[in-house]
mmCIF file of C-alpha atoms in Angstrom:
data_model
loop_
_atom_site.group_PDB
_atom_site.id
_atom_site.type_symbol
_atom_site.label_atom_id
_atom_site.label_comp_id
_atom_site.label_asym_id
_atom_site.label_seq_id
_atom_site.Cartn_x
_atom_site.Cartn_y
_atom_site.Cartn_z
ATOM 1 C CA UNK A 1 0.000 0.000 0.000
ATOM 2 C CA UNK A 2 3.183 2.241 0.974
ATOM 3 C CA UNK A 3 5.012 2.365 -2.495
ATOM 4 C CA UNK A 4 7.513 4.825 -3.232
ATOM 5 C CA UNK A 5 7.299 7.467 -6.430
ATOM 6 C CA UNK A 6 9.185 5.179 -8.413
ATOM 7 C CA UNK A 7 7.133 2.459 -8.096
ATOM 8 C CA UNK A 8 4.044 4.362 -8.454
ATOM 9 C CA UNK A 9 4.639 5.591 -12.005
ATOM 10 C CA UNK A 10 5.712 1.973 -12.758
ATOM 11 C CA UNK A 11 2.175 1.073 -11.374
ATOM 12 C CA UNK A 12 0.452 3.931 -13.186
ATOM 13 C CA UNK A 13 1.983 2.576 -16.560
ATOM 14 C CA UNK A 14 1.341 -0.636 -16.069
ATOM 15 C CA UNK A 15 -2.196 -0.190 -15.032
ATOM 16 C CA UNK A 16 -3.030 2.829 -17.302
ATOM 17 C CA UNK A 17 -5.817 1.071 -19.094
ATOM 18 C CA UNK A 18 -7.675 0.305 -16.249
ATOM 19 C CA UNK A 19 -7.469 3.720 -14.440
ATOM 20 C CA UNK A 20 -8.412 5.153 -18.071
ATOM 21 C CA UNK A 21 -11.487 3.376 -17.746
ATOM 22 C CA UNK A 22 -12.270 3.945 -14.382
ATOM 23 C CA UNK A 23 -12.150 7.896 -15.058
ATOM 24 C CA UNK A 24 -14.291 7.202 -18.127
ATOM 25 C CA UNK A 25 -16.798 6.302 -15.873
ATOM 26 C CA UNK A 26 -17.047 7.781 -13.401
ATOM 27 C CA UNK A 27 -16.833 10.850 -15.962
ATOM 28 C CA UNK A 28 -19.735 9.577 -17.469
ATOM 29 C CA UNK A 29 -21.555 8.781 -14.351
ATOM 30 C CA UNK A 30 -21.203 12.319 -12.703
ATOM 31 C CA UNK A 31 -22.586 13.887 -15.945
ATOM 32 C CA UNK A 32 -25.482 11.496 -16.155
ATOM 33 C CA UNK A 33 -25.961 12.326 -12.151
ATOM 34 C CA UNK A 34 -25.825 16.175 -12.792
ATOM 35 C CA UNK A 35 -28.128 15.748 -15.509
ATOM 36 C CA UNK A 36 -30.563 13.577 -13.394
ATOM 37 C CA UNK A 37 -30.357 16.100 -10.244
ATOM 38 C CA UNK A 38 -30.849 18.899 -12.529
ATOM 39 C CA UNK A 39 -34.036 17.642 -14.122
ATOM 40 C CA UNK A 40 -35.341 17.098 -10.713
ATOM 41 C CA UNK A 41 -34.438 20.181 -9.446
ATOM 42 C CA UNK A 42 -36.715 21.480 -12.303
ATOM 43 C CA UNK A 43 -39.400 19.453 -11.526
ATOM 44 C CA UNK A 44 -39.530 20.813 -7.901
ATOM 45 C CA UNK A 45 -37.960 17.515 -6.611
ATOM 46 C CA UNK A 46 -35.125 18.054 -3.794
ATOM 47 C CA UNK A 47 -32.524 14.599 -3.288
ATOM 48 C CA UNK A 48 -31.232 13.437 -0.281
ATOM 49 C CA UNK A 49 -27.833 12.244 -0.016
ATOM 50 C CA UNK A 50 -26.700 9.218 2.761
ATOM 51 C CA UNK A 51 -23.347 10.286 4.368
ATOM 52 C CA UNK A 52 -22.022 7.003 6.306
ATOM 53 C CA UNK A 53 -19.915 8.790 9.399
ATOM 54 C CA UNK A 54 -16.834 5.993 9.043
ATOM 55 C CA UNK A 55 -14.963 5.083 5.762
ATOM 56 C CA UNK A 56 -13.685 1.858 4.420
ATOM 57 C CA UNK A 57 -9.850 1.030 5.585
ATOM 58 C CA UNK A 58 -9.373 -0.070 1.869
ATOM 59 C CA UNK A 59 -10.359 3.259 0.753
ATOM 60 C CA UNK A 60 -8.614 6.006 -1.021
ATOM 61 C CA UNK A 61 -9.097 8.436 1.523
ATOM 62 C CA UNK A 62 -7.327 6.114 3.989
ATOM 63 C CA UNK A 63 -4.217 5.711 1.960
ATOM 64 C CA UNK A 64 -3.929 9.399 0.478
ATOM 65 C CA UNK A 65 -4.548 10.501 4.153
ATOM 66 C CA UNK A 66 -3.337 8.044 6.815
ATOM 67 C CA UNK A 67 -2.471 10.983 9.088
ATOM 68 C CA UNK A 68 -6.428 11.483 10.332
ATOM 69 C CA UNK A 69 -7.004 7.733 11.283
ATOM 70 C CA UNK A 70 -6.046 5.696 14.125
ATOM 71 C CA UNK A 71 -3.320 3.668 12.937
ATOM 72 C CA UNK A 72 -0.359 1.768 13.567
ATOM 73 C CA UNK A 73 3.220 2.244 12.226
ATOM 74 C CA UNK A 74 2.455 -0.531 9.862
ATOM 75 C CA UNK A 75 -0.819 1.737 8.637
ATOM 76 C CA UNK A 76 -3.039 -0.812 9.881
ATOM 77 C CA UNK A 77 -6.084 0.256 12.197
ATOM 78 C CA UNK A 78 -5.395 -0.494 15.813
ATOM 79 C CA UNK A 79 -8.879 0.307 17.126
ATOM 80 C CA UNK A 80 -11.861 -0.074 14.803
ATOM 81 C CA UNK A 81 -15.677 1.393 15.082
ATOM 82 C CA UNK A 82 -18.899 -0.304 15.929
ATOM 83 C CA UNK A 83 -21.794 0.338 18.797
ATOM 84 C CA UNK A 84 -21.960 -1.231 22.139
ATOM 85 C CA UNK A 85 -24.310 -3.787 23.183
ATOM 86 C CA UNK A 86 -27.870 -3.200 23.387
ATOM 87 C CA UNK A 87 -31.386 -4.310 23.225
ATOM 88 C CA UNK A 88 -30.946 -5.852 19.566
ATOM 89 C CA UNK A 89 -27.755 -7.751 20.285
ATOM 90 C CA UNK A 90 -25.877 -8.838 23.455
ATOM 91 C CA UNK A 91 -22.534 -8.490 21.504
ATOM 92 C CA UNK A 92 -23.211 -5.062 20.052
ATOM 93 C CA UNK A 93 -22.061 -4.090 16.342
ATOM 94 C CA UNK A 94 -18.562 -4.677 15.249
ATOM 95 C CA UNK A 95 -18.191 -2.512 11.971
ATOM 96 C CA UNK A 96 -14.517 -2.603 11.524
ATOM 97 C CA UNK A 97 -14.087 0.530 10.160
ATOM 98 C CA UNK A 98 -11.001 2.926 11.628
ATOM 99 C CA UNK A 99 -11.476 5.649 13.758
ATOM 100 C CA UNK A 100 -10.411 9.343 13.093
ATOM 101 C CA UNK A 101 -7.903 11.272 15.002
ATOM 102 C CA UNK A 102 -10.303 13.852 15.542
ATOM 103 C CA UNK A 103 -7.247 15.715 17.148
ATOM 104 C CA UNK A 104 -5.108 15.999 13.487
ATOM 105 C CA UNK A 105 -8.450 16.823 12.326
ATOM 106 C CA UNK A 106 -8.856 19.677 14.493
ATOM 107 C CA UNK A 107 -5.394 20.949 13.493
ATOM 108 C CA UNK A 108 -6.214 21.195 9.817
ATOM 109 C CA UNK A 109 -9.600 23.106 10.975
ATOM 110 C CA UNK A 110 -11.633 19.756 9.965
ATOM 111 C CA UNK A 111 -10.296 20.203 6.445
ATOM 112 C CA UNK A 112 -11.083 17.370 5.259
ATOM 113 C CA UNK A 113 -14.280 16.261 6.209
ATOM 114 C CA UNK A 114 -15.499 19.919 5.408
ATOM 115 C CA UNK A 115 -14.449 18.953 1.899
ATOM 116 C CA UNK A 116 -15.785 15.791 2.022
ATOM 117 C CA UNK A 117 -18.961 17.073 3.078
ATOM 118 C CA UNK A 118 -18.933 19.716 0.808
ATOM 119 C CA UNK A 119 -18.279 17.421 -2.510
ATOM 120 C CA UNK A 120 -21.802 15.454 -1.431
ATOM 121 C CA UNK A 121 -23.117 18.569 -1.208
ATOM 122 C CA UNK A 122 -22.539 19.006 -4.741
ATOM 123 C CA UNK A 123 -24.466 15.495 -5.457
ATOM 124 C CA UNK A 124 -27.670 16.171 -3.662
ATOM 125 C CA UNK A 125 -29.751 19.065 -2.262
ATOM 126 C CA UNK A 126 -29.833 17.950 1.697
ATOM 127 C CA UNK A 127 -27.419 15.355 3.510
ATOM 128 C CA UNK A 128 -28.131 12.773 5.806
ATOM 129 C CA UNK A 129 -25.098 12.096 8.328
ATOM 130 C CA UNK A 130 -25.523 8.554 8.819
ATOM 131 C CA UNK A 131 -24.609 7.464 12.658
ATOM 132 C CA UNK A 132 -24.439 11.261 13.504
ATOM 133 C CA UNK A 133 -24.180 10.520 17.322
ATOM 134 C CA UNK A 134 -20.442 9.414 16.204
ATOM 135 C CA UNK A 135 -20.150 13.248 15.833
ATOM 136 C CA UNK A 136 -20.905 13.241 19.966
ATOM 137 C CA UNK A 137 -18.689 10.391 21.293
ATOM 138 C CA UNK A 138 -17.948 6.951 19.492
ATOM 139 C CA UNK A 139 -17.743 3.634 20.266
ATOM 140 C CA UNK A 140 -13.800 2.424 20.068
ATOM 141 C CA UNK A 141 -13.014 -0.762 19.944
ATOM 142 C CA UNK A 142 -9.370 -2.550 19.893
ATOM 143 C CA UNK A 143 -8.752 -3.847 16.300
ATOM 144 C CA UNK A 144 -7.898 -7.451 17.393
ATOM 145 C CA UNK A 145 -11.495 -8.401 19.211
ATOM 146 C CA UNK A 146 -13.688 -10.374 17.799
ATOM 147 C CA UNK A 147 -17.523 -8.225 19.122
ATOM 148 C CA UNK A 148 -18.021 -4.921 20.063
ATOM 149 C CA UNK A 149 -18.394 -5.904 23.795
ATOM 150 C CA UNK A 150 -14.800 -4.266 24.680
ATOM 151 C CA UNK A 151 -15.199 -1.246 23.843
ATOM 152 C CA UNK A 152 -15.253 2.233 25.272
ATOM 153 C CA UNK A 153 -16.823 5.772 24.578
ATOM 154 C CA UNK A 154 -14.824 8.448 23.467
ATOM 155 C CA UNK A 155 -15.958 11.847 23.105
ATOM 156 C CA UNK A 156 -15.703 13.860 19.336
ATOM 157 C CA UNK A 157 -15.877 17.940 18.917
ATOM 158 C CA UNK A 158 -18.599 17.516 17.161
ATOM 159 C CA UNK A 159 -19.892 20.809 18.173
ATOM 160 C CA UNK A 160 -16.403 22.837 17.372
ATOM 161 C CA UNK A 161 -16.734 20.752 14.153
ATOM 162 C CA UNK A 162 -20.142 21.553 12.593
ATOM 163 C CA UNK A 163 -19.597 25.410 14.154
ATOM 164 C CA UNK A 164 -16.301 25.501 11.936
ATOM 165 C CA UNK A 165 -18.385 24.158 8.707
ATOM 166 C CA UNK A 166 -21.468 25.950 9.383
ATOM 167 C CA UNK A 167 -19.404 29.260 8.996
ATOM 168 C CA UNK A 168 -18.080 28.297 5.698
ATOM 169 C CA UNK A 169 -21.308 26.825 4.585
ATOM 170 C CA UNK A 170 -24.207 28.496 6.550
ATOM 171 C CA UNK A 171 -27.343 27.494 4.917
ATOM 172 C CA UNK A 172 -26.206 24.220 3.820
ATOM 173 C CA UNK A 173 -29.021 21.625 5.133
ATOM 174 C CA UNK A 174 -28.473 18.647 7.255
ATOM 175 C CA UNK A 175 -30.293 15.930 8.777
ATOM 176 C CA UNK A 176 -29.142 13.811 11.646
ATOM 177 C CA UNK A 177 -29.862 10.108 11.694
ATOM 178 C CA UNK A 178 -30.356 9.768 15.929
ATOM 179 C CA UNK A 179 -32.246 6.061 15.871
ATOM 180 C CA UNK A 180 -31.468 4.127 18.915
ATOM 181 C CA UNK A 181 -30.175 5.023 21.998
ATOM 182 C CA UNK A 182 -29.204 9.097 21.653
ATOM 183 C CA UNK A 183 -27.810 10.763 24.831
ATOM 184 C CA UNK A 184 -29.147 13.888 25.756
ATOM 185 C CA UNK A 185 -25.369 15.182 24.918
ATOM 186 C CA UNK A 186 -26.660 14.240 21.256
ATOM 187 C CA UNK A 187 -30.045 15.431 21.472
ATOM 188 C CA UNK A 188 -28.082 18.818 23.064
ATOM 189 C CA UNK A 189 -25.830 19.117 19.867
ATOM 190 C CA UNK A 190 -28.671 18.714 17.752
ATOM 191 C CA UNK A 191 -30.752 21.640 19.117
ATOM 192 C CA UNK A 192 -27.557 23.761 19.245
ATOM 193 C CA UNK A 193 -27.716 23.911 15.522
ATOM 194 C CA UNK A 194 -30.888 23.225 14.751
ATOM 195 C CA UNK A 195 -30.426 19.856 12.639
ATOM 196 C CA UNK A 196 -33.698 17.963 12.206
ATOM 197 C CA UNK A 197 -33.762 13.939 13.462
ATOM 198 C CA UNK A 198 -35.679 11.247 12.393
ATOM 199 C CA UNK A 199 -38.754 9.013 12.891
ATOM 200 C CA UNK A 200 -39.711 5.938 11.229
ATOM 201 C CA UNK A 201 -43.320 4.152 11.913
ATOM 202 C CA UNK A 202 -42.338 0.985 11.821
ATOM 203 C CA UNK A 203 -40.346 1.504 15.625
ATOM 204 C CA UNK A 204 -43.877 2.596 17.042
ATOM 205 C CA UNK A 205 -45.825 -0.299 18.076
ATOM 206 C CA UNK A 206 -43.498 -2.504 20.726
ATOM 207 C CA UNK A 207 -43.738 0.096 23.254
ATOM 208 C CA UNK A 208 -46.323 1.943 25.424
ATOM 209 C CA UNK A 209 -48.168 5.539 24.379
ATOM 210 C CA UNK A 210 -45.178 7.267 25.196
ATOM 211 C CA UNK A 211 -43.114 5.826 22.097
ATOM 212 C CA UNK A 212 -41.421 8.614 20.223
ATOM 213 C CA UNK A 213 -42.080 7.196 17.095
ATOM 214 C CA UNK A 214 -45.720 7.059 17.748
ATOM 215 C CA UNK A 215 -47.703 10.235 15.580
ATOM 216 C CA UNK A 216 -48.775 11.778 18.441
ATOM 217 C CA UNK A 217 -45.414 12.278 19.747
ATOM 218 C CA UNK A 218 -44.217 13.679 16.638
ATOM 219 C CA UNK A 219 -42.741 17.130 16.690
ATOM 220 C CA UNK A 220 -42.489 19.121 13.741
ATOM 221 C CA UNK A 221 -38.909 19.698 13.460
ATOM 222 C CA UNK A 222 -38.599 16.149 11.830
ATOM 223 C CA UNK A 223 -37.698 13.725 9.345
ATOM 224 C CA UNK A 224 -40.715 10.749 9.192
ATOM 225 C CA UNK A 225 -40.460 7.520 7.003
ATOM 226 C CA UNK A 226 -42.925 4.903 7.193
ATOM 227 C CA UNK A 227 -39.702 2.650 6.979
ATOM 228 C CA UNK A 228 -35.827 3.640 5.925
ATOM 229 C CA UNK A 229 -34.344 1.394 3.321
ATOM 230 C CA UNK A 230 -32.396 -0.436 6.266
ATOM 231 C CA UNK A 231 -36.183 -1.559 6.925
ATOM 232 C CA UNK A 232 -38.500 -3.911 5.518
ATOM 233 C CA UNK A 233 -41.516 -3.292 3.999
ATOM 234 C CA UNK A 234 -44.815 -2.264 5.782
ATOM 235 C CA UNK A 235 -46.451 -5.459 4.550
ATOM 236 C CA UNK A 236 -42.880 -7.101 4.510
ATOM 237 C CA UNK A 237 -42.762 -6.575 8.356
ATOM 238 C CA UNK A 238 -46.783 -6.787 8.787
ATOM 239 C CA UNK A 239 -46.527 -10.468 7.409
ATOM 240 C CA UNK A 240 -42.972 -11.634 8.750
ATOM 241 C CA UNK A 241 -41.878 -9.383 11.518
ATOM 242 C CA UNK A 242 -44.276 -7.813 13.475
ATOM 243 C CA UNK A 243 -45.138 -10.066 16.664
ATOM 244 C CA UNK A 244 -48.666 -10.340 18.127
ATOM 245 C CA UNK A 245 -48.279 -7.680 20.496
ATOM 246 C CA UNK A 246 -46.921 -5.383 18.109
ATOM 247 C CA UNK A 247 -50.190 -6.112 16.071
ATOM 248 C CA UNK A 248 -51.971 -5.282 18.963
ATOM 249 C CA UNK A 249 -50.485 -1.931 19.565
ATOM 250 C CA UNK A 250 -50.905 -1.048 15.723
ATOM 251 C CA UNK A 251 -54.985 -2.161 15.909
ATOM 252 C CA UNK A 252 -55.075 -0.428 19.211
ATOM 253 C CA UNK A 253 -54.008 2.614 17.985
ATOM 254 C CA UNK A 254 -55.946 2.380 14.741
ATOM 255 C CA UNK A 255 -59.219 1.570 16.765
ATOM 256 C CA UNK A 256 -60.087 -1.611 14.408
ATOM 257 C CA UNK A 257 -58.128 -4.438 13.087
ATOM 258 C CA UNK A 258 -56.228 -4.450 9.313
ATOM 259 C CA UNK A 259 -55.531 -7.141 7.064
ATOM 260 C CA UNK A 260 -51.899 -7.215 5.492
ATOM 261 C CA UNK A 261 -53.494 -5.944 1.998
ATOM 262 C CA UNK A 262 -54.863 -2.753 3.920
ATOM 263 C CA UNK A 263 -51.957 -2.162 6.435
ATOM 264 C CA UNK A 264 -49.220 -0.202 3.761
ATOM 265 C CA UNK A 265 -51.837 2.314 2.868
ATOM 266 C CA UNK A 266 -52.930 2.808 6.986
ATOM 267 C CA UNK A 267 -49.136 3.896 7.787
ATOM 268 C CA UNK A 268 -49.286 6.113 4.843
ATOM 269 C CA UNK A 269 -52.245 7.661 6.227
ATOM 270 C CA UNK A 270 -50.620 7.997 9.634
ATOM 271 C CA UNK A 271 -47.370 9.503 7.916
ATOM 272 C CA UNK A 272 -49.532 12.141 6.271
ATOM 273 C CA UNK A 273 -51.630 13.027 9.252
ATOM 274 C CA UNK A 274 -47.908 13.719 11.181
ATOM 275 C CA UNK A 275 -46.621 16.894 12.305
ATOM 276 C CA UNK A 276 -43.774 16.498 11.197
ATOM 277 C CA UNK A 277 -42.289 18.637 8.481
ATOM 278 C CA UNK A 278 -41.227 16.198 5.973
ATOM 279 C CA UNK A 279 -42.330 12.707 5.347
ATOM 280 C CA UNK A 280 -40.610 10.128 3.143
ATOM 281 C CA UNK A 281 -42.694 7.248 1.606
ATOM 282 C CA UNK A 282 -40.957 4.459 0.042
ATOM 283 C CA UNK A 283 -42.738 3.784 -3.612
ATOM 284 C CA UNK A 284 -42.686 0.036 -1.901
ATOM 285 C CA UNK A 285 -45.536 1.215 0.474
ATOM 286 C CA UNK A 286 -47.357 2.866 -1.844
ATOM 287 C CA UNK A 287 -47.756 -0.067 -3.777
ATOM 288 C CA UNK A 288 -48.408 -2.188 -1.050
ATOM 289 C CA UNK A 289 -45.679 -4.964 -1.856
ATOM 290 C CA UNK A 290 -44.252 -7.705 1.107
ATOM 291 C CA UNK A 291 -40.740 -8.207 2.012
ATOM 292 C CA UNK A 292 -39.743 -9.570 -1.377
ATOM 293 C CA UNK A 293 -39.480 -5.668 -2.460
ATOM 294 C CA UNK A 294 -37.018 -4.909 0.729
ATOM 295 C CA UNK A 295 -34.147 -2.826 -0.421
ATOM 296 C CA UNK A 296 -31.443 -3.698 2.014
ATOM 297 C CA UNK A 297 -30.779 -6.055 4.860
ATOM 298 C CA UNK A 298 -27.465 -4.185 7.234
ATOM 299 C CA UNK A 299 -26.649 -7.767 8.296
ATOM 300 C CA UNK A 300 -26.261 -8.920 5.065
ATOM 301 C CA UNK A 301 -23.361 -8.533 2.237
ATOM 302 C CA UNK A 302 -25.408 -9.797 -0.926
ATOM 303 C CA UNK A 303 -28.610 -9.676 -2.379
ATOM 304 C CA UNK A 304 -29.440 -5.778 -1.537
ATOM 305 C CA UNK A 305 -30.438 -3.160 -3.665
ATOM 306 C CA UNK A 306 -31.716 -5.363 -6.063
ATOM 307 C CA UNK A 307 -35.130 -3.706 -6.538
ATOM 308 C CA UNK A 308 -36.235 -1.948 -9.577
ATOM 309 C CA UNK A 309 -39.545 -0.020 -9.695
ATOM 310 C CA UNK A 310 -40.740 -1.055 -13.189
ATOM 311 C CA UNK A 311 -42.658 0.395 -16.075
ATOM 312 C CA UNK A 312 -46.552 0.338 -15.605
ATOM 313 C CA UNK A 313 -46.443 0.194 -11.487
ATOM 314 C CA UNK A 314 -46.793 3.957 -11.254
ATOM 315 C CA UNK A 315 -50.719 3.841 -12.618
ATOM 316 C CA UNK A 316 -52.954 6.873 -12.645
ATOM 317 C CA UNK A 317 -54.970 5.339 -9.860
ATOM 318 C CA UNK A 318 -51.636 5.711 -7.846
ATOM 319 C CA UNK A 319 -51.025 9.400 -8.793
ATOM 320 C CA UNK A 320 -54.231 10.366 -7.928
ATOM 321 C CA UNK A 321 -54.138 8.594 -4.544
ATOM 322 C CA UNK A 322 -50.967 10.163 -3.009
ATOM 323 C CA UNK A 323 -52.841 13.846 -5.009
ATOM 324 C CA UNK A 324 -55.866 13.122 -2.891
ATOM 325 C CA UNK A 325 -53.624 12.407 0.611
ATOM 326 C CA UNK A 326 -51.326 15.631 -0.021
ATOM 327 C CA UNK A 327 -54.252 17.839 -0.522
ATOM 328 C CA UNK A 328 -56.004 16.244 2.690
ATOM 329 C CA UNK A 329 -53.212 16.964 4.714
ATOM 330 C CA UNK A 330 -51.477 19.706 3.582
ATOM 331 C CA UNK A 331 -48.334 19.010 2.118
ATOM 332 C CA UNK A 332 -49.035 20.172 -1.246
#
């Protein structure tokens, strides 16, 4: 990974073909993307980009920039990311990815993730900062275990960090993903600069009335999703996932019982009916289709992103449905 200038241009020669082809597409690629965000932008249609917080190790910003991540003298990661054990799993999340010297970082005034945040900003119209309580304090964990059990917290300036960017970049919009367990520290450095979280409907019903994700303990100043594309479907979860109590809550909290054909277009409804500022639908929903349709599974490597909406699913019945719920509630 290390090699010296000489053996660089050898490499460069040798491999010229390849890297020719690699620029040609991803020349090709950013024009086609400018051209589809621009034709969107026309139509009145804003896109949200997905900003993981942690890199690859095998990435090119990891070997142009070595200097910003926790490694050894051999450039190898000697503690790793991941979350602590919770709830979900008794061993927590080991995601292997290597942690930033926040302090290097600091000394450069955050240069480089202002400029990484600033090149997605050039791909989309608001940005999601994926894990964004990693921005608070992180979860460390020593490169050579096998879970995420031995860990430890660390704090992050995240607030010296987004005041540094927000002065170069004052307006630009950003949405923090806080599901889970978020500290009030988080919740703290959220209000601080105003930075709307998220909700998704699908976390409502295994809890009592005073679930967050429930609609009537929306607030405004929110992101809602029926379901993110980390989750299943409505029906997906409806048919596979949700257990009988969870059922129970939903037909509670409905006042009647659904059938799996009717239960999509019910969260929709409740999504709608929200306070909350923005709502995202997945077309999935809308069309009322089972776990089949799911567009990504975190614990899995293969088989996501997969789904294609098709030709002929959008109908004119559909348009004039999701017309008929905007104008009912509001969000035209």
């Amino acid at each position: 990974r290390d090699l010296g200038p000489e053996a660089l241009k050898a490499l460069d020669r040798e491999l010229a073909p390849l890297r020719e082809r690699e620029q040609f597409l991803q020349y090709t690629f950013f024009q086609q993307w400018s051209a589809l965000k621009n034709y969107c932008n026309q139509q009145g249609i804003r896109m949200i980009g997905d900003l993981p917080i942690y890199v690859n190790y095998d990435s090119a910003d990891v070997w142009l920039h070595p200097e910003i991540f926790k490694l050894d003298a051999d450039k190898k990661p000697y503690v790793v990311s991941g979350v602590p054990p919770d709830y979900f799993s008794e061993t927590g999340q080991l995601w292997g990815n290597p942690i930033y010297r926040w302090e290097a970082l600091r000394q450069t005034g955050f240069d480089w993730w202002i400029r990484r945040m600033e090149q997605n900003g050039r791909l989309c119209d608001l940005l999601r900062i994926d894990h964004f309580i990693g921005l608070e304090s992180y979860w460390e964990i020593p490169a050579e275990e096998k879970t995420a059990v031995n860990g430890k917290w660390v704090p992050a300036p995240g607030e010296e960090f987004l005041k540094t960017f927000y002065q170069k970049f004052p307006l630009f919009p950003l949405i923090a993903e806080d599901l889970g367990s978020v500290t009030p520290a988080v919740r703290e450095l959220m209000e601080k600069f105003s930075l709307p979280g998220m909700k998704v409907l699908l976390f409502a019903f295994s809890d009592d009335s005073a679930n967050p994700y429930l609609p009537h303990n929306h607030i405004p100043h929110c992101i809602l999703y029926t379901g993110t594309h980390d989750n299943n479907t409505v029906r997906g979860w409806f048919d596979g996932e949700a257990s009988a109590e969870n059922k129970k809550n939903l037909f509670r909290y409905l006042g009647r019982k659904v059938s799996a054909q009717e239960v999509a277009d019910e969260f929709i409804r409740m999504a709608m009916m929200s306070v909350a500022e923005r709502v995202i639908l997945p077309i999935q929903d809308f069309l009322g289709l089972g776990a089949e349709s799911r567009m990504n599974t975190p614990s899995l490597t293969e088989g996501n992103w997969k789904w294609r909406l098709m030709p002929g699913q959008i109908t004119p019945e559909l348009s004039d449905r999701l017309r008929n719920l905007t104008e009912i509630y509001g969000r035209a």
